[in-house]
CSV table of C-alpha atoms in Angstrom, one decimal:
chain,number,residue,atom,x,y,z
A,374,UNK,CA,108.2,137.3,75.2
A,375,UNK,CA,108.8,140.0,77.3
A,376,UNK,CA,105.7,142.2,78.8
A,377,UNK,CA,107.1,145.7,77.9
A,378,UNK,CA,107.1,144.2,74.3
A,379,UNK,CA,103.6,143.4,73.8
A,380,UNK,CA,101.5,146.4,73.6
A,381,UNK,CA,104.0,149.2,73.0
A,382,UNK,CA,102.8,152.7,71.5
A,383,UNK,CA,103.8,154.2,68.2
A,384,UNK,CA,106.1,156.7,70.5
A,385,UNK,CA,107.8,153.9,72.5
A,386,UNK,CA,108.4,152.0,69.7
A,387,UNK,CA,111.7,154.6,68.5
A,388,UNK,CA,113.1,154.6,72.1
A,389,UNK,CA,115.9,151.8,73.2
A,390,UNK,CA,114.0,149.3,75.7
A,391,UNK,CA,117.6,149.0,77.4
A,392,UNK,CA,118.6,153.1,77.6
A,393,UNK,CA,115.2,154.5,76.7
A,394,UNK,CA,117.1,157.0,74.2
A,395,UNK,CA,114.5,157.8,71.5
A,396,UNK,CA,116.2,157.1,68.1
A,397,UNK,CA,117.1,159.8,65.4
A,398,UNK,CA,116.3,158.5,61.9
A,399,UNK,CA,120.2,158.4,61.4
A,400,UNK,CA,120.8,155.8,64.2
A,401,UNK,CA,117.3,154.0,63.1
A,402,UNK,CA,119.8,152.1,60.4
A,403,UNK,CA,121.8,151.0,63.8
A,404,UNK,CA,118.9,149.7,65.3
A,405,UNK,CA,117.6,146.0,65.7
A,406,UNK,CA,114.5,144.6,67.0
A,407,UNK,CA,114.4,141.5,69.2
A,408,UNK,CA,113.8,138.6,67.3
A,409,UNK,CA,111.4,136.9,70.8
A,410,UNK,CA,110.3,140.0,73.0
A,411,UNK,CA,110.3,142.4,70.1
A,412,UNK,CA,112.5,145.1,71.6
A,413,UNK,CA,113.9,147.6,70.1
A,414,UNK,CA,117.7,148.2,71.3
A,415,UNK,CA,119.9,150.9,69.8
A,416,UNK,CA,123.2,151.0,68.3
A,417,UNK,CA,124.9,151.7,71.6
A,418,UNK,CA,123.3,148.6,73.4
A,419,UNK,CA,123.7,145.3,70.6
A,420,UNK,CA,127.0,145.8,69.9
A,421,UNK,CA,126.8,144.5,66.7
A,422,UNK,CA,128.4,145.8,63.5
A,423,UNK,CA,126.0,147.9,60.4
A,424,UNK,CA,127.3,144.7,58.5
A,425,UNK,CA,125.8,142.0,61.5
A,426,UNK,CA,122.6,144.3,61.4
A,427,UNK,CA,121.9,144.0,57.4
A,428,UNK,CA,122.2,140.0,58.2
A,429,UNK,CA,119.9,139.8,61.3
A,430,UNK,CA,117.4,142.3,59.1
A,431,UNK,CA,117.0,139.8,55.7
A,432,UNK,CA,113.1,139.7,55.7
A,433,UNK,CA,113.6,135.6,53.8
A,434,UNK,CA,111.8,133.1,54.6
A,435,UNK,CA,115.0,131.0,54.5
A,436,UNK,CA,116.8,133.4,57.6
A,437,UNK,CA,117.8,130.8,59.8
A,438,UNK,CA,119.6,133.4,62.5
A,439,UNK,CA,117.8,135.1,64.7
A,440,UNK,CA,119.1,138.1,67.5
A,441,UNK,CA,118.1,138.0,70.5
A,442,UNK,CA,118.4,140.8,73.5
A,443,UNK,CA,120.6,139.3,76.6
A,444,UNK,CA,116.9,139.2,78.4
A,445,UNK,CA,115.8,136.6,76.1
A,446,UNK,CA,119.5,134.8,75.8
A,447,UNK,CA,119.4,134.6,79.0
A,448,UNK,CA,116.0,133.5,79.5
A,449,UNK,CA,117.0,130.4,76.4
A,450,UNK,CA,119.4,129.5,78.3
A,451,UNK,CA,117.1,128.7,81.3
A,452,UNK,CA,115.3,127.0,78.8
A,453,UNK,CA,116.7,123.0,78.6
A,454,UNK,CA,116.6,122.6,82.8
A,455,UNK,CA,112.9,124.3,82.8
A,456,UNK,CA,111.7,121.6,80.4
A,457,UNK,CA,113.8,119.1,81.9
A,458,UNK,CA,111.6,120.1,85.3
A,459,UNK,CA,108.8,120.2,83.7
A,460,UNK,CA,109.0,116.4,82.1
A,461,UNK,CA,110.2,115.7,85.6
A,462,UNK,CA,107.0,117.2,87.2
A,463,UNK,CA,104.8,115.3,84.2
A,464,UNK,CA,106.3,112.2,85.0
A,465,UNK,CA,105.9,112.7,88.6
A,466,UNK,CA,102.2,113.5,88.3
A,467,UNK,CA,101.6,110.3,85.8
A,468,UNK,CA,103.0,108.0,88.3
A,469,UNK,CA,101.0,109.3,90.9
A,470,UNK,CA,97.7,108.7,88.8
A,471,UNK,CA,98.9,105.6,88.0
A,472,UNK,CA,99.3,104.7,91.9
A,473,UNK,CA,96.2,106.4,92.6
A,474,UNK,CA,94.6,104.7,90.1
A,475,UNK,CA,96.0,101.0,91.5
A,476,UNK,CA,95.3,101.7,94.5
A,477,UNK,CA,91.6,102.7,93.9
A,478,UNK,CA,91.5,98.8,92.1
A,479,UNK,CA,92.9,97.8,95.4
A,480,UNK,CA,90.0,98.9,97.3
A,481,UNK,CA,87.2,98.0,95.0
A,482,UNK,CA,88.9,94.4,95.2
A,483,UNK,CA,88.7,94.7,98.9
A,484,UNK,CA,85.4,95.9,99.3
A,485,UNK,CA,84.2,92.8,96.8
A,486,UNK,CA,86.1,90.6,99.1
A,487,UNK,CA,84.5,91.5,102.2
A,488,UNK,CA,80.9,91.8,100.6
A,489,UNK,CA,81.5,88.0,99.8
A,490,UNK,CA,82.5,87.5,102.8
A,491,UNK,CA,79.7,89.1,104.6
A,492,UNK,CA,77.1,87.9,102.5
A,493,UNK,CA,77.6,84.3,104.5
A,494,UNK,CA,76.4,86.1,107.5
A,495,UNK,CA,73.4,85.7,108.8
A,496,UNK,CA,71.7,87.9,111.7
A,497,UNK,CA,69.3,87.0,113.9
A,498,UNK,CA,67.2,89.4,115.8
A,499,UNK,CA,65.5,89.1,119.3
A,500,UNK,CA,67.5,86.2,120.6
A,501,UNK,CA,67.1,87.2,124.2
A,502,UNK,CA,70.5,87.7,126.2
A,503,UNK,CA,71.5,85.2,128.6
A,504,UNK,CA,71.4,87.0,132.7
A,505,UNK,CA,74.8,84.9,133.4
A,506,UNK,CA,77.9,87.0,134.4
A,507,UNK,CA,80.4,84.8,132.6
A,508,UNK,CA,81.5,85.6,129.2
A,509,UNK,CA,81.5,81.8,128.2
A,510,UNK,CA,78.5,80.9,129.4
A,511,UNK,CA,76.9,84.0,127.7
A,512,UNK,CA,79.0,82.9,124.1
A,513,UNK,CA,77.3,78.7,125.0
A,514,UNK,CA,74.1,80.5,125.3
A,515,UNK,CA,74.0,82.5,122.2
A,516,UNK,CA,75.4,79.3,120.4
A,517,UNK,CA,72.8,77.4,121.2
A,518,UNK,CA,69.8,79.2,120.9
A,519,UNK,CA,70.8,80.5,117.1
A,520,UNK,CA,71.7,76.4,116.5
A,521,UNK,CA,68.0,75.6,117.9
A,522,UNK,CA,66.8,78.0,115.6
A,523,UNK,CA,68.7,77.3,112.7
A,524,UNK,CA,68.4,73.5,113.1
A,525,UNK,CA,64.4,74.1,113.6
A,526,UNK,CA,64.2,76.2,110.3
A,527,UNK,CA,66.3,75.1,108.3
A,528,UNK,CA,67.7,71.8,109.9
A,529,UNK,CA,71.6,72.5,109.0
A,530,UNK,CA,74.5,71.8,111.9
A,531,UNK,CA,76.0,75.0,112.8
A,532,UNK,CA,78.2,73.3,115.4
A,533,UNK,CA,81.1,75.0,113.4
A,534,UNK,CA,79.9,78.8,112.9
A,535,UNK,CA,81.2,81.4,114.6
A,536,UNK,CA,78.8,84.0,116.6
A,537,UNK,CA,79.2,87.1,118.2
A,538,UNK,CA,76.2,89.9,119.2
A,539,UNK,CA,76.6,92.9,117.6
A,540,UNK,CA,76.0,96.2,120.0
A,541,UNK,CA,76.3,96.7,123.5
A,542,UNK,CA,75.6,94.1,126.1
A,543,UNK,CA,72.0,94.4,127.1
A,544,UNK,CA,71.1,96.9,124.0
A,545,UNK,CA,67.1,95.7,123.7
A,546,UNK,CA,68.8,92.1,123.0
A,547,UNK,CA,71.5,93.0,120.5
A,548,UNK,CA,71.4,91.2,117.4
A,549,UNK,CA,73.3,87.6,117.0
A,550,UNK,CA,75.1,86.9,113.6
A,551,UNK,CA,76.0,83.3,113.5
Protein backbone atom coordinates (compact mmCIF):
# COMPACT_ATOMS: atom_id res chain seq x y z
CA UNK A 1 0.00 0.00 0.00
CA UNK A 2 1.21 3.15 -1.05
CA UNK A 3 1.97 6.05 1.56
CA UNK A 4 0.07 8.88 -0.16
CA UNK A 5 -2.92 6.43 0.23
CA UNK A 6 -3.07 6.05 3.81
CA UNK A 7 -4.14 9.12 5.51
CA UNK A 8 -5.61 11.16 2.69
CA UNK A 9 -8.09 14.24 3.51
CA UNK A 10 -11.72 14.46 2.59
CA UNK A 11 -10.37 17.21 -0.18
CA UNK A 12 -7.67 14.89 -1.57
CA UNK A 13 -9.77 12.21 -1.81
CA UNK A 14 -11.70 13.77 -5.26
CA UNK A 15 -8.37 14.61 -6.91
CA UNK A 16 -6.55 11.97 -9.35
CA UNK A 17 -3.35 10.66 -7.38
CA UNK A 18 -1.71 10.35 -11.03
CA UNK A 19 -2.83 14.08 -12.56
CA UNK A 20 -4.00 15.64 -9.26
CA UNK A 21 -7.21 16.93 -11.35
CA UNK A 22 -9.98 17.28 -8.70
CA UNK A 23 -13.03 15.35 -10.05
CA UNK A 24 -16.43 16.96 -11.05
CA UNK A 25 -19.40 14.80 -9.91
CA UNK A 26 -19.94 13.96 -13.65
CA UNK A 27 -16.47 12.31 -14.18
CA UNK A 28 -16.90 10.77 -10.40
CA UNK A 29 -18.90 7.81 -12.36
CA UNK A 30 -15.38 7.51 -14.46
CA UNK A 31 -13.48 7.19 -11.51
CA UNK A 32 -11.93 4.01 -9.74
CA UNK A 33 -10.24 3.52 -6.58
CA UNK A 34 -7.13 1.21 -6.25
CA UNK A 35 -8.01 -1.93 -5.19
CA UNK A 36 -4.18 -2.14 -2.85
CA UNK A 37 -2.98 1.63 -2.24
CA UNK A 38 -6.42 2.97 -2.39
CA UNK A 39 -5.87 5.64 -5.00
CA UNK A 40 -8.12 7.36 -6.61
CA UNK A 41 -7.33 7.74 -10.58
CA UNK A 42 -9.58 9.54 -13.00
CA UNK A 43 -11.15 8.65 -16.15
CA UNK A 44 -8.25 10.08 -18.17
CA UNK A 45 -5.55 7.91 -16.30
CA UNK A 46 -7.19 3.91 -16.03
CA UNK A 47 -8.10 3.62 -19.36
CA UNK A 48 -10.78 1.50 -18.74
CA UNK A 49 -14.20 1.55 -20.30
CA UNK A 50 -17.77 2.97 -17.96
CA UNK A 51 -18.60 -0.86 -18.71
CA UNK A 52 -14.89 -2.30 -17.03
CA UNK A 53 -15.62 0.36 -14.20
CA UNK A 54 -19.37 -1.07 -13.20
CA UNK A 55 -17.30 -4.61 -12.98
CA UNK A 56 -14.28 -3.48 -10.90
CA UNK A 57 -17.12 -1.44 -8.59
CA UNK A 58 -19.49 -4.80 -7.70
CA UNK A 59 -19.37 -4.26 -3.85
CA UNK A 60 -19.95 -8.78 -3.58
CA UNK A 61 -18.37 -10.70 -1.57
CA UNK A 62 -17.87 -13.18 -4.48
CA UNK A 63 -15.69 -10.22 -6.76
CA UNK A 64 -12.88 -12.16 -7.59
CA UNK A 65 -11.17 -9.13 -9.87
CA UNK A 66 -9.53 -6.58 -8.46
CA UNK A 67 -7.84 -3.12 -10.34
CA UNK A 68 -4.91 -2.19 -9.52
CA UNK A 69 -2.93 1.31 -10.46
CA UNK A 70 0.40 0.48 -12.63
CA UNK A 71 2.23 1.52 -9.04
CA UNK A 72 0.91 -1.51 -7.52
CA UNK A 73 1.10 -3.81 -10.92
CA UNK A 74 4.22 -3.05 -10.97
CA UNK A 75 5.07 -3.47 -7.47
CA UNK A 76 3.04 -7.45 -7.83
CA UNK A 77 5.13 -8.06 -10.28
CA UNK A 78 8.22 -7.61 -8.10
CA UNK A 79 6.40 -9.66 -5.90
CA UNK A 80 7.44 -13.72 -6.69
CA UNK A 81 11.58 -12.78 -6.85
CA UNK A 82 11.11 -10.61 -3.44
CA UNK A 83 9.67 -13.77 -1.77
CA UNK A 84 11.90 -15.94 -3.54
CA UNK A 85 14.81 -13.65 -1.82
CA UNK A 86 13.32 -13.65 1.13
CA UNK A 87 13.04 -17.73 1.55
CA UNK A 88 16.52 -17.50 0.18
CA UNK A 89 17.67 -15.15 3.03
CA UNK A 90 15.43 -17.48 5.62
CA UNK A 91 17.13 -20.39 4.57
CA UNK A 92 20.36 -18.78 4.62
CA UNK A 93 19.95 -17.63 8.23
CA UNK A 94 18.62 -21.28 9.37
CA UNK A 95 21.67 -22.87 8.15
CA UNK A 96 23.74 -20.61 9.73
CA UNK A 97 21.99 -21.29 13.19
CA UNK A 98 22.23 -24.64 12.52
CA UNK A 99 26.12 -24.41 12.00
CA UNK A 100 26.37 -22.09 14.81
CA UNK A 101 24.57 -24.24 16.74
CA UNK A 102 26.97 -27.50 15.71
CA UNK A 103 29.67 -25.81 16.10
CA UNK A 104 28.90 -24.49 19.68
CA UNK A 105 28.40 -28.76 20.41
CA UNK A 106 31.78 -28.87 19.01
CA UNK A 107 33.34 -26.87 21.52
CA UNK A 108 31.52 -27.94 24.65
CA UNK A 109 32.74 -31.53 23.41
CA UNK A 110 36.21 -30.13 23.26
CA UNK A 111 36.28 -28.36 26.39
CA UNK A 112 34.84 -31.87 28.12
CA UNK A 113 37.68 -33.55 26.40
CA UNK A 114 40.38 -31.57 27.64
CA UNK A 115 38.88 -31.17 31.31
CA UNK A 116 39.32 -35.12 31.24
CA UNK A 117 42.28 -34.82 30.09
CA UNK A 118 43.55 -32.37 32.53
CA UNK A 119 42.01 -33.75 35.41
CA UNK A 120 45.01 -36.62 35.24
CA UNK A 121 47.30 -33.88 35.97
CA UNK A 122 48.77 -33.35 38.93
CA UNK A 123 50.83 -30.16 40.11
CA UNK A 124 53.34 -29.99 42.48
CA UNK A 125 54.45 -26.85 44.02
CA UNK A 126 57.87 -25.82 45.59
CA UNK A 127 59.95 -28.45 43.87
CA UNK A 128 63.08 -26.44 43.89
CA UNK A 129 64.79 -25.78 40.32
CA UNK A 130 67.82 -27.59 39.48
CA UNK A 131 71.10 -24.66 39.11
CA UNK A 132 72.40 -26.91 35.97
CA UNK A 133 72.61 -25.05 32.55
CA UNK A 134 71.48 -28.07 30.46
CA UNK A 135 67.99 -28.50 29.50
CA UNK A 136 68.20 -32.36 30.08
CA UNK A 137 69.65 -32.47 33.06
CA UNK A 138 67.14 -29.81 34.34
CA UNK A 139 64.02 -32.25 32.75
CA UNK A 140 66.17 -35.64 34.85
CA UNK A 141 66.04 -33.46 37.74
CA UNK A 142 62.48 -32.39 37.82
CA UNK A 143 61.66 -36.17 36.97
CA UNK A 144 63.08 -37.33 39.79
CA UNK A 145 62.30 -35.30 42.52
CA UNK A 146 58.36 -35.39 41.65
CA UNK A 147 58.92 -39.53 41.30
CA UNK A 148 60.65 -39.36 44.96
CA UNK A 149 57.74 -37.63 46.02
CA UNK A 150 55.17 -39.42 44.43
CA UNK A 151 56.73 -42.83 45.21
CA UNK A 152 57.09 -41.52 49.01
CA UNK A 153 53.31 -40.48 49.13
CA UNK A 154 51.73 -42.47 47.38
CA UNK A 155 54.20 -45.25 46.37
CA UNK A 156 53.07 -45.50 42.48
CA UNK A 157 55.93 -45.73 39.48
CA UNK A 158 55.77 -42.67 37.48
CA UNK A 159 58.65 -43.74 35.39
CA UNK A 160 56.22 -43.25 32.41
CA UNK A 161 54.59 -39.58 33.12
CA UNK A 162 55.39 -36.84 31.42
CA UNK A 163 56.53 -33.42 33.25
CA UNK A 164 57.14 -30.02 32.35
CA UNK A 165 57.33 -26.70 34.90
CA UNK A 166 54.85 -24.38 34.18
CA UNK A 167 56.11 -20.44 34.19
CA UNK A 168 59.24 -18.97 33.61
CA UNK A 169 62.59 -20.53 34.39
CA UNK A 170 63.50 -19.44 37.90
CA UNK A 171 59.80 -17.88 38.63
CA UNK A 172 60.02 -18.52 42.76
CA UNK A 173 60.39 -22.40 41.61
CA UNK A 174 57.66 -22.72 38.98
CA UNK A 175 55.26 -25.34 39.60
CA UNK A 176 55.92 -29.06 38.20
CA UNK A 177 52.93 -31.06 36.72
CA UNK A 178 53.83 -34.58 36.31
Amino acid sequence: MSAKGKNRSPTSMEKCSKCNKAGNPADKKLSITCDCCKDLLCGDCHGLSPTEIRVFELKTVARVVTFLCADCRSTMTQLPSILKKLNDLTDEVQQLRLRQNMMATEAAVHELTERKYRAQNIIVYDIPESTSENIQEKKKHDSEEVAKLIRGVCNIDCSKAKMFRLGAPKSADAPLVP
